[in-house]
Amino acid sequence: MKLQRHGTIACLALATALAVSACGSDNNEPTEASASGSPAAADCATGTINAQGSSAQKNAVDEWRKAYQQMCAGSTINYEPSGSGAGIQAFIAGTADFAGSDSALKEEEQPQADAKCVGGKAIHLPMVIGPVAVVYNVSGLDNLQLKPATLAKIFAGKVTKWDAAEIKADNPGATLPSTTIQTVHRSDESGTTDNFTDFLGKTAEADWTFGKGKAWKAPGGTGAAKSDGVASAVKQADGSISYVEMSYAENGGLKMAKIGNGAGEFAALTAESAAKTIGGAQVTGQGDDLKMSIDFNTKEAGAYPIVLVTYEIVCSKGLAADKLALVKGFLSYAASTEGQADLTELGYAPLPETVRTKVEATVKTLA
């Protein structure tokens, strides 16, 4: 379901300077767009490809699949939102043509993934930028705001009541209930967990001692599978708090906390505030590998600091001959101005234009 958030979307579109134009086609005949405003042409190919991984990007991939398959008769793109960890393992095992992951391959995973790519290597293509919401369900409590240190103490089990002194200090004047805090975390290996724990470790090092990783390591709390499971668990339990992508928070009608940033402000999560953090992201990979780094301690005024990048992990060379054209065609659409513009109504943020053009150019070189 598309979400209409016209005010913030307009700001985000300006912030990222994305122009909507028709994407080009090399050797394929263009297929006319539908009346919904889809692009007029695509690099169409036929066949079937199978991918899996990040549940954070499920809504984005579903939108791209629908658009591409409508434009390109005879194409089938299957995507299973199995979680980032499962997607990477499927790619390594050869059962996924590409994998979606909210974090880069681990050092030990890179050579295993490279082994699938005859004559090439596994590369990271940033395709979706997903703000991570801190969602909560506490009767009578609205406009919650939390410093990173307070958030770390909550998920570390050091702050256990909603009227704890740390939460009171972050919310002066608010009436806080004595309800017991119920933390909810991902039970499956998740790139969202990897990014959330990375944020806690880099912004509240003294209070978060469990490191970063796809698997949740802190004691206590309730585990829920995948992003939709987390959103459902929070919606059903009074006193609960968790982390989930903005698109799932909005679809579930969940309250989202303001989070303290490096400028000393409490920033609400909007498309505009997420874009301010995205603007400082840097490409740190080498050559065609486009791994990115986000500054969780951003001092940009008004910036919402918890933002993740979802990568499509794909072979630079060595793709199966019967899959190559369709993988390139589909990922080309995802990286196009049209594909990225689709994201703004789904609770995601489009790639900065400087990054988008690099991704688009790299997709064209896949072999």
PDB file of N, CA and C in Angstrom, residues 182-250:
ATOM      1  N   GLN A 182       8.716  -3.358  27.866  1.00  0.00           N
ATOM      2  CA  GLN A 182       8.879  -4.634  27.163  1.00  0.00           C
ATOM      3  C   GLN A 182       9.632  -4.351  25.855  1.00  0.00           C
ATOM      4  N   THR A 183      10.888  -4.723  25.811  1.00  0.00           N
ATOM      5  CA  THR A 183      11.648  -4.522  24.580  1.00  0.00           C
ATOM      6  C   THR A 183      11.378  -5.670  23.610  1.00  0.00           C
ATOM      7  N   VAL A 184      11.321  -5.339  22.340  1.00  0.00           N
ATOM      8  CA  VAL A 184      11.124  -6.327  21.275  1.00  0.00           C
ATOM      9  C   VAL A 184      12.287  -6.199  20.307  1.00  0.00           C
ATOM     10  N   HIS A 185      12.899  -7.322  19.960  1.00  0.00           N
ATOM     11  CA  HIS A 185      14.004  -7.320  19.004  1.00  0.00           C
ATOM     12  C   HIS A 185      13.768  -8.392  17.942  1.00  0.00           C
ATOM     13  N   ARG A 186      14.527  -8.322  16.854  1.00  0.00           N
ATOM     14  CA  ARG A 186      14.413  -9.327  15.800  1.00  0.00           C
ATOM     15  C   ARG A 186      14.941 -10.666  16.304  1.00  0.00           C
ATOM     16  N   SER A 187      14.185 -11.730  16.063  1.00  0.00           N
ATOM     17  CA  SER A 187      14.624 -13.063  16.456  1.00  0.00           C
ATOM     18  C   SER A 187      15.475 -13.721  15.371  1.00  0.00           C
ATOM     19  N   ASP A 188      15.333 -13.258  14.132  1.00  0.00           N
ATOM     20  CA  ASP A 188      16.134 -13.781  13.030  1.00  0.00           C
ATOM     21  C   ASP A 188      17.330 -12.862  12.800  1.00  0.00           C
ATOM     22  N   GLU A 189      18.328 -13.367  12.073  1.00  0.00           N
ATOM     23  CA  GLU A 189      19.483 -12.527  11.754  1.00  0.00           C
ATOM     24  C   GLU A 189      19.037 -11.413  10.812  1.00  0.00           C
ATOM     25  N   SER A 190      19.353 -10.193  11.195  1.00  0.00           N
ATOM     26  CA  SER A 190      18.775  -9.048  10.513  1.00  0.00           C
ATOM     27  C   SER A 190      19.777  -7.927  10.337  1.00  0.00           C
ATOM     28  N   GLY A 191      19.812  -7.365   9.135  1.00  0.00           N
ATOM     29  CA  GLY A 191      20.633  -6.188   8.909  1.00  0.00           C
ATOM     30  C   GLY A 191      20.108  -4.980   9.666  1.00  0.00           C
ATOM     31  N   THR A 192      18.799  -4.957   9.941  1.00  0.00           N
ATOM     32  CA  THR A 192      18.244  -3.872  10.740  1.00  0.00           C
ATOM     33  C   THR A 192      18.824  -3.913  12.143  1.00  0.00           C
ATOM     34  N   THR A 193      18.913  -5.115  12.718  1.00  0.00           N
ATOM     35  CA  THR A 193      19.544  -5.274  14.029  1.00  0.00           C
ATOM     36  C   THR A 193      21.011  -4.857  13.962  1.00  0.00           C
ATOM     37  N   ASP A 194      21.695  -5.235  12.899  1.00  0.00           N
ATOM     38  CA  ASP A 194      23.101  -4.877  12.728  1.00  0.00           C
ATOM     39  C   ASP A 194      23.279  -3.362  12.757  1.00  0.00           C
ATOM     40  N   ASN A 195      22.440  -2.648  12.031  1.00  0.00           N
ATOM     41  CA  ASN A 195      22.533  -1.191  11.985  1.00  0.00           C
ATOM     42  C   ASN A 195      22.101  -0.540  13.288  1.00  0.00           C
ATOM     43  N   PHE A 196      21.044  -1.061  13.907  1.00  0.00           N
ATOM     44  CA  PHE A 196      20.570  -0.488  15.166  1.00  0.00           C
ATOM     45  C   PHE A 196      21.611  -0.651  16.273  1.00  0.00           C
ATOM     46  N   THR A 197      22.203  -1.845  16.372  1.00  0.00           N
ATOM     47  CA  THR A 197      23.222  -2.057  17.401  1.00  0.00           C
ATOM     48  C   THR A 197      24.505  -1.289  17.084  1.00  0.00           C
ATOM     49  N   ASP A 198      24.783  -1.092  15.798  1.00  0.00           N
ATOM     50  CA  ASP A 198      25.921  -0.263  15.405  1.00  0.00           C
ATOM     51  C   ASP A 198      25.689   1.183  15.861  1.00  0.00           C
ATOM     52  N   PHE A 199      24.466   1.663  15.670  1.00  0.00           N
ATOM     53  CA  PHE A 199      24.118   3.006  16.136  1.00  0.00           C
ATOM     54  C   PHE A 199      24.309   3.130  17.645  1.00  0.00           C
ATOM     55  N   LEU A 200      23.807   2.160  18.405  1.00  0.00           N
ATOM     56  CA  LEU A 200      23.938   2.215  19.863  1.00  0.00           C
ATOM     57  C   LEU A 200      25.407   2.203  20.280  1.00  0.00           C
ATOM     58  N   GLY A 201      26.203   1.358  19.639  1.00  0.00           N
ATOM     59  CA  GLY A 201      27.614   1.250  19.989  1.00  0.00           C
ATOM     60  C   GLY A 201      28.402   2.510  19.678  1.00  0.00           C
ATOM     61  N   LYS A 202      28.023   3.218  18.613  1.00  0.00           N
ATOM     62  CA  LYS A 202      28.770   4.403  18.199  1.00  0.00           C
ATOM     63  C   LYS A 202      28.288   5.688  18.860  1.00  0.00           C
ATOM     64  N   THR A 203      27.067   5.663  19.398  1.00  0.00           N
ATOM     65  CA  THR A 203      26.529   6.879  20.017  1.00  0.00           C
ATOM     66  C   THR A 203      26.387   6.759  21.528  1.00  0.00           C
ATOM     67  N   ALA A 204      26.460   5.546  22.067  1.00  0.00           N
ATOM     68  CA  ALA A 204      26.300   5.333  23.506  1.00  0.00           C
ATOM     69  C   ALA A 204      27.223   4.200  23.959  1.00  0.00           C
ATOM     70  N   GLU A 205      28.499   4.345  23.647  1.00  0.00           N
ATOM     71  CA  GLU A 205      29.471   3.279  23.875  1.00  0.00           C
ATOM     72  C   GLU A 205      29.514   2.821  25.327  1.00  0.00           C
ATOM     73  N   ALA A 206      29.383   3.759  26.275  1.00  0.00           N
ATOM     74  CA  ALA A 206      29.474   3.404  27.695  1.00  0.00           C
ATOM     75  C   ALA A 206      28.284   2.567  28.158  1.00  0.00           C
ATOM     76  N   ASP A 207      27.162   2.701  27.474  1.00  0.00           N
ATOM     77  CA  ASP A 207      25.935   2.024  27.914  1.00  0.00           C
ATOM     78  C   ASP A 207      25.558   0.819  27.066  1.00  0.00           C
ATOM     79  N   TRP A 208      26.222   0.654  25.916  1.00  0.00           N
ATOM     80  CA  TRP A 208      25.932  -0.501  25.064  1.00  0.00           C
ATOM     81  C   TRP A 208      27.206  -1.315  24.909  1.00  0.00           C
ATOM     82  N   THR A 209      27.238  -2.448  25.547  1.00  0.00           N
ATOM     83  CA  THR A 209      28.454  -3.267  25.593  1.00  0.00           C
ATOM     84  C   THR A 209      28.308  -4.578  24.835  1.00  0.00           C
ATOM     85  N   PHE A 210      27.301  -4.665  23.969  1.00  0.00           N
ATOM     86  CA  PHE A 210      27.009  -5.930  23.287  1.00  0.00           C
ATOM     87  C   PHE A 210      27.456  -5.931  21.828  1.00  0.00           C
ATOM     88  N   GLY A 211      28.163  -4.877  21.410  1.00  0.00           N
ATOM     89  CA  GLY A 211      28.675  -4.830  20.052  1.00  0.00           C
ATOM     90  C   GLY A 211      27.583  -4.714  19.013  1.00  0.00           C
ATOM     91  N   LYS A 212      27.966  -4.931  17.753  1.00  0.00           N
ATOM     92  CA  LYS A 212      27.021  -4.896  16.646  1.00  0.00           C
ATOM     93  C   LYS A 212      26.963  -6.253  15.969  1.00  0.00           C
ATOM     94  N   GLY A 213      25.872  -6.547  15.336  1.00  0.00           N
ATOM     95  CA  GLY A 213      25.761  -7.818  14.623  1.00  0.00           C
ATOM     96  C   GLY A 213      24.341  -8.053  14.170  1.00  0.00           C
ATOM     97  N   LYS A 214      24.190  -8.975  13.227  1.00  0.00           N
ATOM     98  CA  LYS A 214      22.862  -9.307  12.720  1.00  0.00           C
ATOM     99  C   LYS A 214      22.027 -10.055  13.753  1.00  0.00           C
ATOM    100  N   ALA A 215      22.681 -10.794  14.642  1.00  0.00           N
ATOM    101  CA  ALA A 215      21.972 -11.535  15.688  1.00  0.00           C
ATOM    102  C   ALA A 215      21.926 -10.702  16.963  1.00  0.00           C
ATOM    103  N   TRP A 216      20.769 -10.659  17.605  1.00  0.00           N
ATOM    104  CA  TRP A 216      20.596  -9.892  18.840  1.00  0.00           C
ATOM    105  C   TRP A 216      21.361 -10.570  19.975  1.00  0.00           C
ATOM    106  N   LYS A 217      22.166  -9.797  20.701  1.00  0.00           N
ATOM    107  CA  LYS A 217      23.038 -10.366  21.725  1.00  0.00           C
ATOM    108  C   LYS A 217      22.683  -9.953  23.150  1.00  0.00           C
ATOM    109  N   ALA A 218      21.936  -8.895  23.326  1.00  0.00           N
ATOM    110  CA  ALA A 218      21.614  -8.418  24.675  1.00  0.00           C
ATOM    111  C   ALA A 218      20.609  -9.360  25.349  1.00  0.00           C
ATOM    112  N   PRO A 219      20.669  -9.467  26.663  1.00  0.00           N
ATOM    113  CA  PRO A 219      19.752 -10.362  27.373  1.00  0.00           C
ATOM    114  C   PRO A 219      18.350  -9.775  27.470  1.00  0.00           C
ATOM    115  N   GLY A 220      17.379 -10.652  27.684  1.00  0.00           N
ATOM    116  CA  GLY A 220      16.009 -10.211  27.926  1.00  0.00           C
ATOM    117  C   GLY A 220      15.295  -9.803  26.664  1.00  0.00           C
ATOM    118  N   GLY A 221      14.099  -9.291  26.838  1.00  0.00           N
ATOM    119  CA  GLY A 221      13.298  -8.850  25.705  1.00  0.00           C
ATOM    120  C   GLY A 221      12.598  -9.997  25.008  1.00  0.00           C
ATOM    121  N   THR A 222      11.773  -9.658  24.057  1.00  0.00           N
ATOM    122  CA  THR A 222      11.002 -10.623  23.277  1.00  0.00           C
ATOM    123  C   THR A 222      11.443 -10.579  21.827  1.00  0.00           C
ATOM    124  N   GLY A 223      11.692 -11.737  21.229  1.00  0.00           N
ATOM    125  CA  GLY A 223      12.086 -11.805  19.832  1.00  0.00           C
ATOM    126  C   GLY A 223      10.882 -11.946  18.917  1.00  0.00           C
ATOM    127  N   ALA A 224      10.938 -11.299  17.767  1.00  0.00           N
ATOM    128  CA  ALA A 224       9.890 -11.418  16.752  1.00  0.00           C
ATOM    129  C   ALA A 224      10.564 -11.532  15.388  1.00  0.00           C
ATOM    130  N   ALA A 225      10.017 -12.370  14.538  1.00  0.00           N
ATOM    131  CA  ALA A 225      10.632 -12.640  13.242  1.00  0.00           C
ATOM    132  C   ALA A 225      10.266 -11.579  12.214  1.00  0.00           C
ATOM    133  N   LYS A 226      11.279 -11.082  11.532  1.00  0.00           N
ATOM    134  CA  LYS A 226      11.141 -10.167  10.404  1.00  0.00           C
ATOM    135  C   LYS A 226      10.485  -8.847  10.829  1.00  0.00           C
ATOM    136  N   SER A 227      10.522  -7.904   9.910  1.00  0.00           N
ATOM    137  CA  SER A 227      10.051  -6.554  10.225  1.00  0.00           C
ATOM    138  C   SER A 227       8.564  -6.518  10.540  1.00  0.00           C
ATOM    139  N   ASP A 228       7.761  -7.255   9.778  1.00  0.00           N
ATOM    140  CA  ASP A 228       6.324  -7.220  10.043  1.00  0.00           C
ATOM    141  C   ASP A 228       5.991  -7.877  11.372  1.00  0.00           C
ATOM    142  N   GLY A 229       6.780  -8.868  11.787  1.00  0.00           N
ATOM    143  CA  GLY A 229       6.573  -9.498  13.087  1.00  0.00           C
ATOM    144  C   GLY A 229       6.862  -8.548  14.237  1.00  0.00           C
ATOM    145  N   VAL A 230       7.914  -7.734  14.079  1.00  0.00           N
ATOM    146  CA  VAL A 230       8.249  -6.738  15.094  1.00  0.00           C
ATOM    147  C   VAL A 230       7.133  -5.712  15.217  1.00  0.00           C
ATOM    148  N   ALA A 231       6.684  -5.191  14.091  1.00  0.00           N
ATOM    149  CA  ALA A 231       5.618  -4.186  14.106  1.00  0.00           C
ATOM    150  C   ALA A 231       4.356  -4.736  14.755  1.00  0.00           C
ATOM    151  N   SER A 232       4.025  -5.977  14.442  1.00  0.00           N
ATOM    152  CA  SER A 232       2.837  -6.609  15.017  1.00  0.00           C
ATOM    153  C   SER A 232       2.978  -6.801  16.524  1.00  0.00           C
ATOM    154  N   ALA A 233       4.163  -7.213  16.968  1.00  0.00           N
ATOM    155  CA  ALA A 233       4.386  -7.436  18.401  1.00  0.00           C
ATOM    156  C   ALA A 233       4.238  -6.150  19.194  1.00  0.00           C
ATOM    157  N   VAL A 234       4.763  -5.052  18.673  1.00  0.00           N
ATOM    158  CA  VAL A 234       4.648  -3.766  19.373  1.00  0.00           C
ATOM    159  C   VAL A 234       3.200  -3.306  19.403  1.00  0.00           C
ATOM    160  N   LYS A 235       2.505  -3.474  18.320  1.00  0.00           N
ATOM    161  CA  LYS A 235       1.117  -3.027  18.249  1.00  0.00           C
ATOM    162  C   LYS A 235       0.236  -3.753  19.251  1.00  0.00           C
ATOM    163  N   GLN A 236       0.605  -4.980  19.580  1.00  0.00           N
ATOM    164  CA  GLN A 236      -0.230  -5.809  20.444  1.00  0.00           C
ATOM    165  C   GLN A 236       0.110  -5.695  21.927  1.00  0.00           C
ATOM    166  N   ALA A 237       1.252  -5.099  22.278  1.00  0.00           N
ATOM    167  CA  ALA A 237       1.695  -5.128  23.674  1.00  0.00           C
ATOM    168  C   ALA A 237       1.878  -3.727  24.253  1.00  0.00           C
ATOM    169  N   ASP A 238       1.057  -3.363  25.226  1.00  0.00           N
ATOM    170  CA  ASP A 238       1.216  -2.085  25.915  1.00  0.00           C
ATOM    171  C   ASP A 238       2.517  -2.100  26.718  1.00  0.00           C
ATOM    172  N   GLY A 239       3.264  -1.022  26.629  1.00  0.00           N
ATOM    173  CA  GLY A 239       4.543  -0.931  27.326  1.00  0.00           C
ATOM    174  C   GLY A 239       5.725  -1.337  26.470  1.00  0.00           C
ATOM    175  N   SER A 240       5.484  -1.659  25.205  1.00  0.00           N
ATOM    176  CA  SER A 240       6.553  -2.197  24.348  1.00  0.00           C
ATOM    177  C   SER A 240       7.296  -1.110  23.588  1.00  0.00           C
ATOM    178  N   ILE A 241       8.512  -1.444  23.180  1.00  0.00           N
ATOM    179  CA  ILE A 241       9.356  -0.569  22.367  1.00  0.00           C
ATOM    180  C   ILE A 241      10.246  -1.433  21.489  1.00  0.00           C
ATOM    181  N   SER A 242      10.500  -0.993  20.270  1.00  0.00           N
ATOM    182  CA  SER A 242      11.354  -1.756  19.368  1.00  0.00           C
ATOM    183  C   SER A 242      11.908  -0.834  18.290  1.00  0.00           C
ATOM    184  N   TYR A 243      12.539  -1.456  17.305  1.00  0.00           N
ATOM    185  CA  TYR A 243      13.126  -0.748  16.173  1.00  0.00           C
ATOM    186  C   TYR A 243      12.665  -1.445  14.897  1.00  0.00           C
ATOM    187  N   VAL A 244      12.249  -0.652  13.924  1.00  0.00           N
ATOM    188  CA  VAL A 244      11.761  -1.223  12.674  1.00  0.00           C
ATOM    189  C   VAL A 244      11.820  -0.133  11.609  1.00  0.00           C
ATOM    190  N   GLU A 245      11.871  -0.528  10.361  1.00  0.00           N
ATOM    191  CA  GLU A 245      11.968   0.442   9.286  1.00  0.00           C
ATOM    192  C   GLU A 245      10.727   1.341   9.254  1.00  0.00           C
ATOM    193  N   MET A 246      10.946   2.574   8.842  1.00  0.00           N
ATOM    194  CA  MET A 246       9.892   3.588   8.813  1.00  0.00           C
ATOM    195  C   MET A 246       8.657   3.118   8.051  1.00  0.00           C
ATOM    196  N   SER A 247       8.872   2.405   6.947  1.00  0.00           N
ATOM    197  CA  SER A 247       7.736   1.964   6.130  1.00  0.00           C
ATOM    198  C   SER A 247       6.809   1.047   6.925  1.00  0.00           C
ATOM    199  N   TYR A 248       7.383   0.164   7.746  1.00  0.00           N
ATOM    200  CA  TYR A 248       6.569  -0.735   8.562  1.00  0.00           C
ATOM    201  C   TYR A 248       5.911   0.006   9.712  1.00  0.00           C
ATOM    202  N   ALA A 249       6.603   0.988  10.281  1.00  0.00           N
ATOM    203  CA  ALA A 249       6.025   1.795  11.361  1.00  0.00           C
ATOM    204  C   ALA A 249       4.806   2.552  10.859  1.00  0.00           C
ATOM    205  N   GLU A 250       4.927   3.133   9.676  1.00  0.00           N
ATOM    206  CA  GLU A 250       3.806   3.895   9.118  1.00  0.00           C
ATOM    207  C   GLU A 250       2.654   2.986   8.720  1.00  0.00           C
TER     208      GLU A 250
END
